[in-house]
mmCIF file of C-alpha atoms in Angstrom:
data_model
loop_
_atom_site.group_PDB
_atom_site.id
_atom_site.type_symbol
_atom_site.label_atom_id
_atom_site.label_comp_id
_atom_site.label_asym_id
_atom_site.label_seq_id
_atom_site.Cartn_x
_atom_site.Cartn_y
_atom_site.Cartn_z
ATOM 1 C CA MET A 50 0.000 0.000 0.000
ATOM 2 C CA PRO A 51 1.300 3.514 -0.807
ATOM 3 C CA THR A 52 2.060 5.712 2.183
ATOM 4 C CA LEU A 53 0.521 9.149 2.737
ATOM 5 C CA ARG A 54 3.957 10.663 2.168
ATOM 6 C CA SER A 55 4.321 8.952 -1.211
ATOM 7 C CA LEU A 56 0.829 10.026 -2.262
ATOM 8 C CA LEU A 57 1.593 13.672 -1.434
ATOM 9 C CA SER A 58 5.070 13.732 -2.958
ATOM 10 C CA PRO A 59 5.798 16.095 -5.895
ATOM 11 C CA ILE A 60 6.646 13.089 -8.067
ATOM 12 C CA ALA A 61 3.224 11.537 -7.413
ATOM 13 C CA TRP A 62 1.449 14.819 -8.181
ATOM 14 C CA LYS A 63 3.423 15.171 -11.412
ATOM 15 C CA GLU A 64 2.549 11.608 -12.436
ATOM 16 C CA ARG A 65 -1.147 12.178 -11.771
ATOM 17 C CA ALA A 66 -1.020 15.351 -13.854
ATOM 18 C CA ILE A 67 0.500 13.413 -16.770
ATOM 19 C CA GLU A 68 -2.129 10.696 -16.414
ATOM 20 C CA SER A 69 -4.895 13.299 -16.584
ATOM 21 C CA ALA A 70 -3.353 15.006 -19.603
ATOM 22 C CA TRP A 71 -3.008 11.733 -21.486
ATOM 23 C CA ALA A 72 -6.586 10.733 -20.641
ATOM 24 C CA ILE A 73 -8.052 14.089 -21.705
ATOM 25 C CA ASN A 74 -6.056 14.224 -24.932
ATOM 26 C CA PRO A 75 -5.207 10.656 -26.049
ATOM 27 C CA ARG A 76 -4.090 11.845 -29.509
ATOM 28 C CA GLY A 77 -6.076 9.401 -31.578
ATOM 29 C CA THR A 78 -7.729 6.023 -31.258
ATOM 30 C CA THR A 79 -6.635 2.396 -31.458
ATOM 31 C CA ASP A 80 -10.079 0.948 -32.193
ATOM 32 C CA PRO A 81 -9.835 -1.889 -34.772
ATOM 33 C CA VAL A 82 -11.096 -1.086 -38.257
ATOM 34 C CA THR A 83 -12.687 -4.527 -38.733
ATOM 35 C CA ARG A 84 -14.097 -7.057 -36.301
ATOM 36 C CA THR A 85 -12.609 -10.543 -36.204
ATOM 37 C CA TRP A 86 -15.903 -12.027 -34.975
ATOM 38 C CA PRO A 87 -18.688 -10.027 -36.649
ATOM 39 C CA PHE A 88 -22.368 -10.559 -35.918
ATOM 40 C CA ASP A 89 -25.643 -9.176 -37.243
ATOM 41 C CA PRO A 90 -26.780 -6.410 -34.826
ATOM 42 C CA ALA A 91 -30.379 -7.265 -35.692
ATOM 43 C CA LEU A 92 -29.940 -10.542 -33.811
ATOM 44 C CA LEU A 93 -29.541 -8.574 -30.563
ATOM 45 C CA LYS A 94 -33.082 -7.170 -30.721
ATOM 46 C CA ASP A 95 -34.459 -10.083 -28.711
ATOM 47 C CA VAL A 96 -31.399 -10.390 -26.429
ATOM 48 C CA THR A 97 -31.136 -9.250 -22.820
ATOM 49 C CA ILE A 98 -27.915 -9.586 -20.837
ATOM 50 C CA ASN A 99 -27.961 -9.540 -17.038
ATOM 51 C CA TRP A 100 -24.696 -9.187 -15.134
ATOM 52 C CA PRO A 101 -24.139 -9.669 -11.387
ATOM 53 C CA ASP A 102 -23.368 -6.778 -9.100
ATOM 54 C CA PRO A 103 -19.528 -6.820 -9.098
ATOM 55 C CA SER A 104 -19.536 -6.663 -5.302
ATOM 56 C CA SER A 105 -21.021 -10.175 -5.335
ATOM 57 C CA TYR A 106 -18.045 -11.803 -7.078
ATOM 58 C CA ARG A 107 -16.820 -14.675 -4.923
ATOM 59 C CA PHE A 108 -13.149 -13.728 -5.333
ATOM 60 C CA ALA A 109 -12.733 -9.954 -5.242
ATOM 61 C CA PRO A 110 -9.294 -9.712 -6.937
ATOM 62 C CA ARG A 111 -10.834 -11.144 -10.117
ATOM 63 C CA ARG A 112 -13.111 -8.114 -10.380
ATOM 64 C CA MET A 113 -10.634 -6.388 -12.715
ATOM 65 C CA LEU A 114 -11.185 -9.197 -15.245
ATOM 66 C CA GLY A 115 -14.967 -9.400 -14.922
ATOM 67 C CA ASP A 116 -15.428 -5.633 -15.057
ATOM 68 C CA GLN A 117 -13.431 -5.341 -18.286
ATOM 69 C CA ILE A 118 -15.443 -8.080 -20.014
ATOM 70 C CA LEU A 119 -18.584 -6.269 -18.858
ATOM 71 C CA ALA A 120 -17.255 -3.036 -20.386
ATOM 72 C CA ALA A 121 -16.405 -4.919 -23.602
ATOM 73 C CA LEU A 122 -19.970 -6.227 -23.900
ATOM 74 C CA ARG A 123 -21.326 -2.728 -23.319
ATOM 75 C CA GLN A 124 -19.471 -1.552 -26.428
ATOM 76 C CA TYR A 125 -22.277 -3.244 -28.384
ATOM 77 C CA HIS A 126 -25.293 -3.891 -26.163
ATOM 78 C CA ARG A 127 -27.012 -2.752 -22.981
ATOM 79 C CA VAL A 128 -26.119 -4.902 -19.977
ATOM 80 C CA ARG A 129 -28.142 -4.696 -16.783
ATOM 81 C CA GLU A 130 -26.574 -5.270 -13.383
ATOM 82 C CA MET A 131 -28.769 -7.224 -10.995
ATOM 83 C CA PRO A 132 -28.561 -9.812 -8.181
ATOM 84 C CA ILE A 133 -27.406 -13.147 -9.637
ATOM 85 C CA ASP A 134 -26.192 -16.040 -7.513
ATOM 86 C CA GLN A 135 -22.402 -16.471 -7.659
ATOM 87 C CA PRO A 136 -21.681 -19.926 -6.186
ATOM 88 C CA TYR A 137 -18.099 -20.438 -7.420
ATOM 89 C CA ASP A 138 -14.774 -18.752 -6.610
ATOM 90 C CA GLY A 139 -13.048 -17.178 -9.598
ATOM 91 C CA VAL A 140 -16.182 -17.498 -11.731
ATOM 92 C CA VAL A 141 -18.628 -14.870 -12.973
ATOM 93 C CA ASN A 142 -22.068 -16.268 -13.693
ATOM 94 C CA PHE A 143 -24.222 -14.065 -15.957
ATOM 95 C CA GLU A 144 -27.483 -14.443 -17.887
ATOM 96 C CA PHE A 145 -28.014 -14.281 -21.636
ATOM 97 C CA TRP A 146 -31.715 -14.103 -22.471
ATOM 98 C CA ARG A 147 -32.730 -14.780 -26.073
ATOM 99 C CA ALA A 148 -36.324 -14.743 -27.328
ATOM 100 C CA GLY A 149 -37.540 -15.081 -23.747
ATOM 101 C CA ARG A 150 -35.302 -18.049 -22.941
ATOM 102 C CA ARG A 151 -32.666 -17.784 -20.212
ATOM 103 C CA PHE A 152 -29.165 -19.184 -20.693
ATOM 104 C CA ARG A 153 -26.573 -19.411 -17.950
ATOM 105 C CA VAL A 154 -23.170 -18.223 -19.179
ATOM 106 C CA ILE A 155 -20.004 -18.763 -17.157
ATOM 107 C CA LEU A 156 -16.856 -16.619 -17.284
ATOM 108 C CA GLU A 157 -14.070 -18.473 -15.469
ATOM 109 C CA THR A 158 -11.290 -16.060 -14.504
ATOM 110 C CA SER A 159 -9.101 -18.436 -12.478
ATOM 111 C CA ASP A 160 -5.311 -18.168 -12.757
ATOM 112 C CA TYR A 161 -5.094 -21.905 -13.263
ATOM 113 C CA ALA A 162 -5.609 -24.082 -16.321
ATOM 114 C CA GLU A 163 -7.707 -26.634 -14.426
ATOM 115 C CA LEU A 164 -11.371 -26.391 -15.412
ATOM 116 C CA ASN A 165 -13.983 -25.751 -12.722
ATOM 117 C CA GLU A 166 -16.009 -28.860 -13.479
ATOM 118 C CA LYS A 167 -18.944 -27.926 -11.249
ATOM 119 C CA ALA A 168 -19.308 -24.554 -12.943
ATOM 120 C CA TYR A 169 -19.053 -26.181 -16.369
ATOM 121 C CA ALA A 170 -21.798 -28.664 -15.464
ATOM 122 C CA ASP A 171 -24.112 -25.750 -14.586
ATOM 123 C CA ALA A 172 -23.366 -23.711 -17.712
ATOM 124 C CA ASP A 173 -25.137 -23.452 -21.037
ATOM 125 C CA LEU A 174 -21.917 -21.839 -22.304
ATOM 126 C CA HIS A 175 -18.585 -21.600 -20.482
ATOM 127 C CA PHE A 176 -15.791 -19.128 -21.324
ATOM 128 C CA LYS A 177 -12.461 -19.944 -19.681
ATOM 129 C CA MET A 178 -9.497 -17.611 -19.354
ATOM 130 C CA GLU A 179 -6.080 -19.319 -19.016
ATOM 131 C CA PHE A 180 -7.262 -21.961 -21.500
ATOM 132 C CA ALA A 181 -4.838 -24.899 -21.589
ATOM 133 C CA LEU A 182 -2.964 -25.401 -24.863
ATOM 134 C CA THR A 183 -3.640 -29.139 -24.515
ATOM 135 C CA GLY A 184 -7.403 -28.522 -24.418
ATOM 136 C CA TYR A 185 -10.089 -30.243 -22.351
ATOM 137 C CA GLY A 186 -11.237 -33.131 -24.484
ATOM 138 C CA THR A 187 -14.614 -33.051 -26.172
ATOM 139 C CA ARG A 188 -16.625 -30.304 -24.507
ATOM 140 C CA ASP A 189 -19.049 -28.560 -26.823
ATOM 141 C CA ARG A 190 -19.978 -25.818 -24.343
ATOM 142 C CA LEU A 191 -16.427 -24.696 -23.492
ATOM 143 C CA LEU A 192 -14.643 -21.804 -25.229
ATOM 144 C CA PRO A 193 -11.451 -19.795 -24.576
ATOM 145 C CA GLY A 194 -12.240 -16.589 -22.704
ATOM 146 C CA GLY A 195 -9.410 -14.332 -23.873
ATOM 147 C CA TYR A 196 -7.761 -11.980 -21.390
ATOM 148 C CA VAL A 197 -7.641 -8.294 -20.478
ATOM 149 C CA ASN A 198 -5.096 -5.599 -19.658
ATOM 150 C CA ALA A 199 -3.972 -4.687 -16.156
ATOM 151 C CA GLY A 200 -6.270 -1.645 -16.256
ATOM 152 C CA PRO A 201 -8.928 -0.197 -18.596
ATOM 153 C CA GLU A 202 -7.169 3.184 -18.554
ATOM 154 C CA ILE A 203 -4.631 1.799 -21.006
ATOM 155 C CA TYR A 204 -7.091 2.678 -23.776
ATOM 156 C CA HIS A 205 -6.655 6.384 -22.894
ATOM 157 C CA TYR A 206 -2.882 6.005 -23.054
ATOM 158 C CA LEU A 207 -2.445 3.624 -25.969
ATOM 159 C CA PRO A 208 -2.233 6.094 -28.896
ATOM 160 C CA ARG A 209 0.558 8.003 -27.141
ATOM 161 C CA LEU A 210 2.312 4.802 -26.049
ATOM 162 C CA ARG A 211 2.384 3.491 -29.603
ATOM 163 C CA GLN A 212 3.663 6.836 -30.822
ATOM 164 C CA ILE A 213 6.468 6.672 -28.252
ATOM 165 C CA ARG A 214 7.269 3.106 -29.278
ATOM 166 C CA ASP A 215 7.431 4.040 -32.981
ATOM 167 C CA GLN A 216 9.192 7.401 -32.769
ATOM 168 C CA ALA A 217 11.201 7.786 -29.553
ATOM 169 C CA ALA A 218 14.722 6.477 -29.046
ATOM 170 C CA PRO A 219 14.769 3.481 -26.646
ATOM 171 C CA ARG A 220 15.793 4.323 -23.089
ATOM 172 C CA TYR A 221 16.189 0.762 -21.758
ATOM 173 C CA GLU A 222 17.827 -2.290 -23.287
ATOM 174 C CA VAL A 223 15.908 -4.906 -21.308
ATOM 175 C CA HIS A 224 12.898 -4.172 -19.098
ATOM 176 C CA GLY A 225 10.744 -6.129 -16.702
ATOM 177 C CA ARG A 226 8.741 -5.062 -13.658
ATOM 178 C CA PHE A 227 7.103 -7.726 -11.525
ATOM 179 C CA GLY A 228 4.708 -6.572 -8.836
ATOM 180 C CA LEU A 229 4.592 -9.778 -6.802
ATOM 181 C CA SER A 230 7.614 -11.294 -5.110
ATOM 182 C CA MET A 231 7.470 -14.981 -6.039
ATOM 183 C CA GLU A 232 9.987 -17.786 -5.638
ATOM 184 C CA LYS A 233 9.568 -18.873 -9.266
ATOM 185 C CA ARG A 234 10.664 -15.405 -10.412
ATOM 186 C CA ARG A 235 13.753 -15.139 -8.206
ATOM 187 C CA ARG A 236 16.171 -17.038 -10.430
ATOM 188 C CA PRO A 237 15.328 -15.350 -13.758
ATOM 189 C CA ILE A 238 15.510 -11.924 -12.115
ATOM 190 C CA GLU A 239 18.917 -12.791 -10.631
ATOM 191 C CA LEU A 240 20.088 -13.941 -14.080
ATOM 192 C CA LEU A 241 18.873 -10.725 -15.679
ATOM 193 C CA ARG A 242 20.599 -8.551 -13.086
ATOM 194 C CA ALA A 243 23.844 -10.511 -13.397
ATOM 195 C CA ALA A 244 23.848 -10.550 -17.202
ATOM 196 C CA LYS A 245 27.013 -9.214 -18.869
ATOM 197 C CA GLY A 246 25.507 -8.763 -22.323
ATOM 198 C CA PHE A 247 22.955 -6.058 -21.508
ATOM 199 C CA ALA A 248 21.624 -3.685 -18.856
ATOM 200 C CA PHE A 249 18.433 -4.822 -17.127
ATOM 201 C CA PHE A 250 15.973 -2.274 -15.740
ATOM 202 C CA GLY A 251 13.213 -3.231 -13.333
ATOM 203 C CA GLY A 252 12.795 -6.177 -11.000
ATOM 204 C CA GLU A 253 10.299 -6.673 -8.210
ATOM 205 C CA GLY A 254 8.183 -3.741 -7.049
ATOM 206 C CA LYS A 255 5.524 -1.542 -8.591
ATOM 207 C CA VAL A 256 5.302 1.919 -10.089
ATOM 208 C CA ARG A 257 2.189 3.732 -11.280
ATOM 209 C CA TYR A 258 0.545 2.019 -14.233
ATOM 210 C CA ARG A 259 1.076 4.782 -16.805
ATOM 211 C CA ARG A 260 4.737 5.055 -15.866
ATOM 212 C CA PHE A 261 5.193 1.300 -16.230
ATOM 213 C CA LEU A 262 3.588 1.404 -19.673
ATOM 214 C CA GLU A 263 5.802 4.290 -20.793
ATOM 215 C CA GLU A 264 8.895 2.397 -19.620
ATOM 216 C CA VAL A 265 7.733 -0.574 -21.689
ATOM 217 C CA ALA A 266 7.280 1.625 -24.763
ATOM 218 C CA LEU A 267 10.873 2.871 -24.339
ATOM 219 C CA SER A 268 12.430 -0.605 -24.060
ATOM 220 C CA LYS A 269 14.118 -2.687 -26.745
ATOM 221 C CA VAL A 270 13.261 -6.032 -25.153
ATOM 222 C CA CYS A 271 10.594 -6.794 -22.527
ATOM 223 C CA ILE A 272 10.679 -9.793 -20.204
ATOM 224 C CA ASP A 273 7.568 -11.828 -19.438
ATOM 225 C CA LEU A 274 7.640 -14.126 -16.408
ATOM 226 C CA PRO A 275 4.688 -16.234 -15.229
ATOM 227 C CA SER A 276 2.931 -15.562 -11.948
ATOM 228 C CA MET A 277 0.285 -17.938 -10.625
ATOM 229 C CA SER A 278 -0.887 -18.020 -14.244
ATOM 230 C CA SER A 279 0.967 -18.738 -17.471
ATOM 231 C CA VAL A 280 -0.388 -15.660 -19.255
ATOM 232 C CA THR A 281 -0.229 -12.416 -17.288
ATOM 233 C CA PHE A 282 -1.683 -8.904 -17.474
ATOM 234 C CA ARG A 283 1.862 -7.778 -18.268
ATOM 235 C CA MET A 284 1.912 -9.870 -21.438
ATOM 236 C CA ILE A 285 -1.363 -8.327 -22.637
ATOM 237 C CA ASP A 286 0.036 -4.840 -21.988
ATOM 238 C CA TYR A 287 3.140 -5.768 -24.002
ATOM 239 C CA LEU A 288 0.925 -6.905 -26.879
ATOM 240 C CA ALA A 289 -1.145 -3.723 -26.791
ATOM 241 C CA ILE A 290 1.876 -1.421 -27.110
ATOM 242 C CA GLY A 291 3.809 -3.710 -29.441
ATOM 243 C CA CYS A 292 6.934 -5.289 -27.926
ATOM 244 C CA ALA A 293 9.789 -7.692 -28.528
ATOM 245 C CA VAL A 294 8.972 -10.118 -25.711
ATOM 246 C CA VAL A 295 11.192 -12.839 -24.224
ATOM 247 C CA GLY A 296 10.031 -15.394 -21.677
ATOM 248 C CA PRO A 297 9.485 -19.096 -20.964
ATOM 249 C CA PRO A 298 6.933 -20.982 -23.099
ATOM 250 C CA HIS A 299 3.290 -20.309 -22.333
ATOM 251 C CA THR A 300 1.205 -23.322 -21.358
ATOM 252 C CA ASN A 301 -2.134 -21.551 -21.794
ATOM 253 C CA ARG A 302 -3.616 -19.491 -24.585
ATOM 254 C CA MET A 303 -5.940 -16.576 -25.070
ATOM 255 C CA ILE A 304 -8.507 -17.073 -27.828
ATOM 256 C CA GLU A 305 -5.728 -17.851 -30.289
ATOM 257 C CA PRO A 306 -2.326 -19.262 -29.221
ATOM 258 C CA PHE A 307 0.887 -17.258 -29.426
ATOM 259 C CA GLN A 308 3.321 -18.333 -32.148
ATOM 260 C CA GLU A 309 6.978 -18.612 -31.179
ATOM 261 C CA GLY A 310 9.127 -16.284 -33.235
ATOM 262 C CA VAL A 311 6.047 -14.363 -34.380
ATOM 263 C CA HIS A 312 4.491 -13.002 -31.184
ATOM 264 C CA VAL A 313 7.128 -13.949 -28.602
ATOM 265 C CA THR A 314 10.664 -15.318 -28.378
ATOM 266 C CA TYR A 315 10.866 -18.214 -25.955
ATOM 267 C CA CYS A 316 13.764 -19.170 -23.719
ATOM 268 C CA ARG A 317 14.019 -22.516 -21.954
ATOM 269 C CA PRO A 318 11.623 -23.116 -19.019
ATOM 270 C CA ASP A 319 14.659 -23.359 -16.698
ATOM 271 C CA TYR A 320 16.015 -20.005 -18.027
ATOM 272 C CA GLU A 321 19.445 -21.506 -18.797
ATOM 273 C CA ASP A 322 19.566 -19.688 -22.147
ATOM 274 C CA LEU A 323 17.743 -16.514 -21.067
ATOM 275 C CA GLU A 324 20.732 -14.189 -21.454
ATOM 276 C CA GLU A 325 21.701 -15.777 -24.784
ATOM 277 C CA VAL A 326 18.173 -15.386 -26.203
ATOM 278 C CA VAL A 327 17.949 -11.753 -25.079
ATOM 279 C CA VAL A 328 21.363 -10.828 -26.487
ATOM 280 C CA SER A 329 20.489 -12.430 -29.821
ATOM 281 C CA LEU A 330 17.317 -10.357 -30.022
ATOM 282 C CA LEU A 331 19.092 -7.144 -29.038
ATOM 283 C CA ARG A 332 21.492 -7.652 -31.935
ATOM 284 C CA ASP A 333 18.697 -8.137 -34.477
ATOM 285 C CA GLU A 334 16.717 -4.921 -34.966
ATOM 286 C CA ASP A 335 14.720 -6.319 -37.894
ATOM 287 C CA ARG A 336 13.505 -9.207 -35.755
ATOM 288 C CA ARG A 337 12.494 -6.824 -32.978
ATOM 289 C CA ARG A 338 10.574 -4.636 -35.416
ATOM 290 C CA SER A 339 8.745 -7.679 -36.747
ATOM 291 C CA LEU A 340 7.809 -8.794 -33.222
ATOM 292 C CA ILE A 341 6.578 -5.297 -32.380
ATOM 293 C CA ALA A 342 4.333 -5.217 -35.438
ATOM 294 C CA ASN A 343 3.059 -8.760 -34.891
ATOM 295 C CA THR A 344 2.249 -8.371 -31.192
ATOM 296 C CA ARG A 345 0.348 -5.166 -31.851
ATOM 297 C CA ALA A 346 -1.581 -6.781 -34.707
ATOM 298 C CA PHE A 347 -2.418 -9.768 -32.454
ATOM 299 C CA PHE A 348 -3.811 -7.473 -29.773
ATOM 300 C CA ASP A 349 -5.857 -5.439 -32.249
ATOM 301 C CA ALA A 350 -7.323 -8.559 -33.880
ATOM 302 C CA VAL A 351 -7.893 -10.718 -30.797
ATOM 303 C CA LEU A 352 -7.693 -8.944 -27.429
ATOM 304 C CA HIS A 353 -8.746 -5.316 -27.938
ATOM 305 C CA ARG A 354 -11.926 -4.688 -25.925
ATOM 306 C CA LYS A 355 -13.854 -4.092 -29.159
ATOM 307 C CA GLN A 356 -12.827 -7.555 -30.328
ATOM 308 C CA LEU A 357 -13.541 -9.205 -26.975
ATOM 309 C CA GLY A 358 -17.048 -7.753 -26.808
ATOM 310 C CA SER A 359 -17.725 -8.859 -30.372
ATOM 311 C CA TYR A 360 -16.278 -12.327 -29.695
ATOM 312 C CA TYR A 361 -18.448 -12.966 -26.637
ATOM 313 C CA LEU A 362 -21.627 -11.835 -28.404
ATOM 314 C CA HIS A 363 -20.752 -13.729 -31.602
ATOM 315 C CA MET A 364 -20.225 -16.947 -29.651
ATOM 316 C CA CYS A 365 -23.348 -16.531 -27.512
ATOM 317 C CA LEU A 366 -25.458 -15.928 -30.621
ATOM 318 C CA LYS A 367 -23.837 -18.932 -32.324
ATOM 319 C CA HIS A 368 -24.123 -21.452 -29.473
ATOM 320 C CA LEU A 369 -27.285 -20.355 -27.638
ATOM 321 C CA PRO A 370 -30.327 -20.978 -29.848
ATOM 322 C CA SER A 371 -33.241 -18.567 -30.261
#
């Protein structure tokens, strides 16, 4: 938790002023030109969506995921908040009414790849974040749930961040900030700090979100390390800005899987070649530029809130009969 002294410091006031300026004048938009999952708006005329009061979520820290999917749906259709029973931790249960018929839709936001079998059994349609690359067998009501950024305010900042990425000279060779202190992150962070082939900036500890994003936009290479989950908010922020990302192989996917060498450069799971992989990427500007373009294109086509809202509605209309 920030202290009163830190909140009142001149640096904090300056950062809040920058945040306000960027939000008021974002200098453009990043909304996708075309939708990856289009649907006929006329089909929504007999659709009603009811969403639970966010205060009723069984696991409060997952609210940042549920709230952003709610906001994504509201890009296209009215969603009413009302009391809806929430019997499972890490799961948002909402209602999709079509032609007077109620369907129970599950959004599983758990950090883990294991499927909540009880929630799936209750669902007419089940969206799962952190969807295992190996799949879940034959389950006709289960779909990948995508993922969201660390904060919705990134959409105010994104035009400027992309401009910085494309036009400003890099300030950092290798960057990675990791808010939680975790044993599984200790060794790769030690390797990064001890590396002889580059200067590493970051480590454990947080800064304000906009500042973190600007640091990312000014970095040649960005490091992605898993937390409790394989895919992290940090990775989605990297994709949104457009980054040359290095990290261990992902075991889960969003809606579409990442492609090695296209969206991310993988090191070994034990990090033995981490420094070697990073140095190789630092020496290859063309490869970094390609990764930057590809990650940004992936975000715009798959994970932008406009695409997520369209995806959820497209799949509900497809799988839940009128």
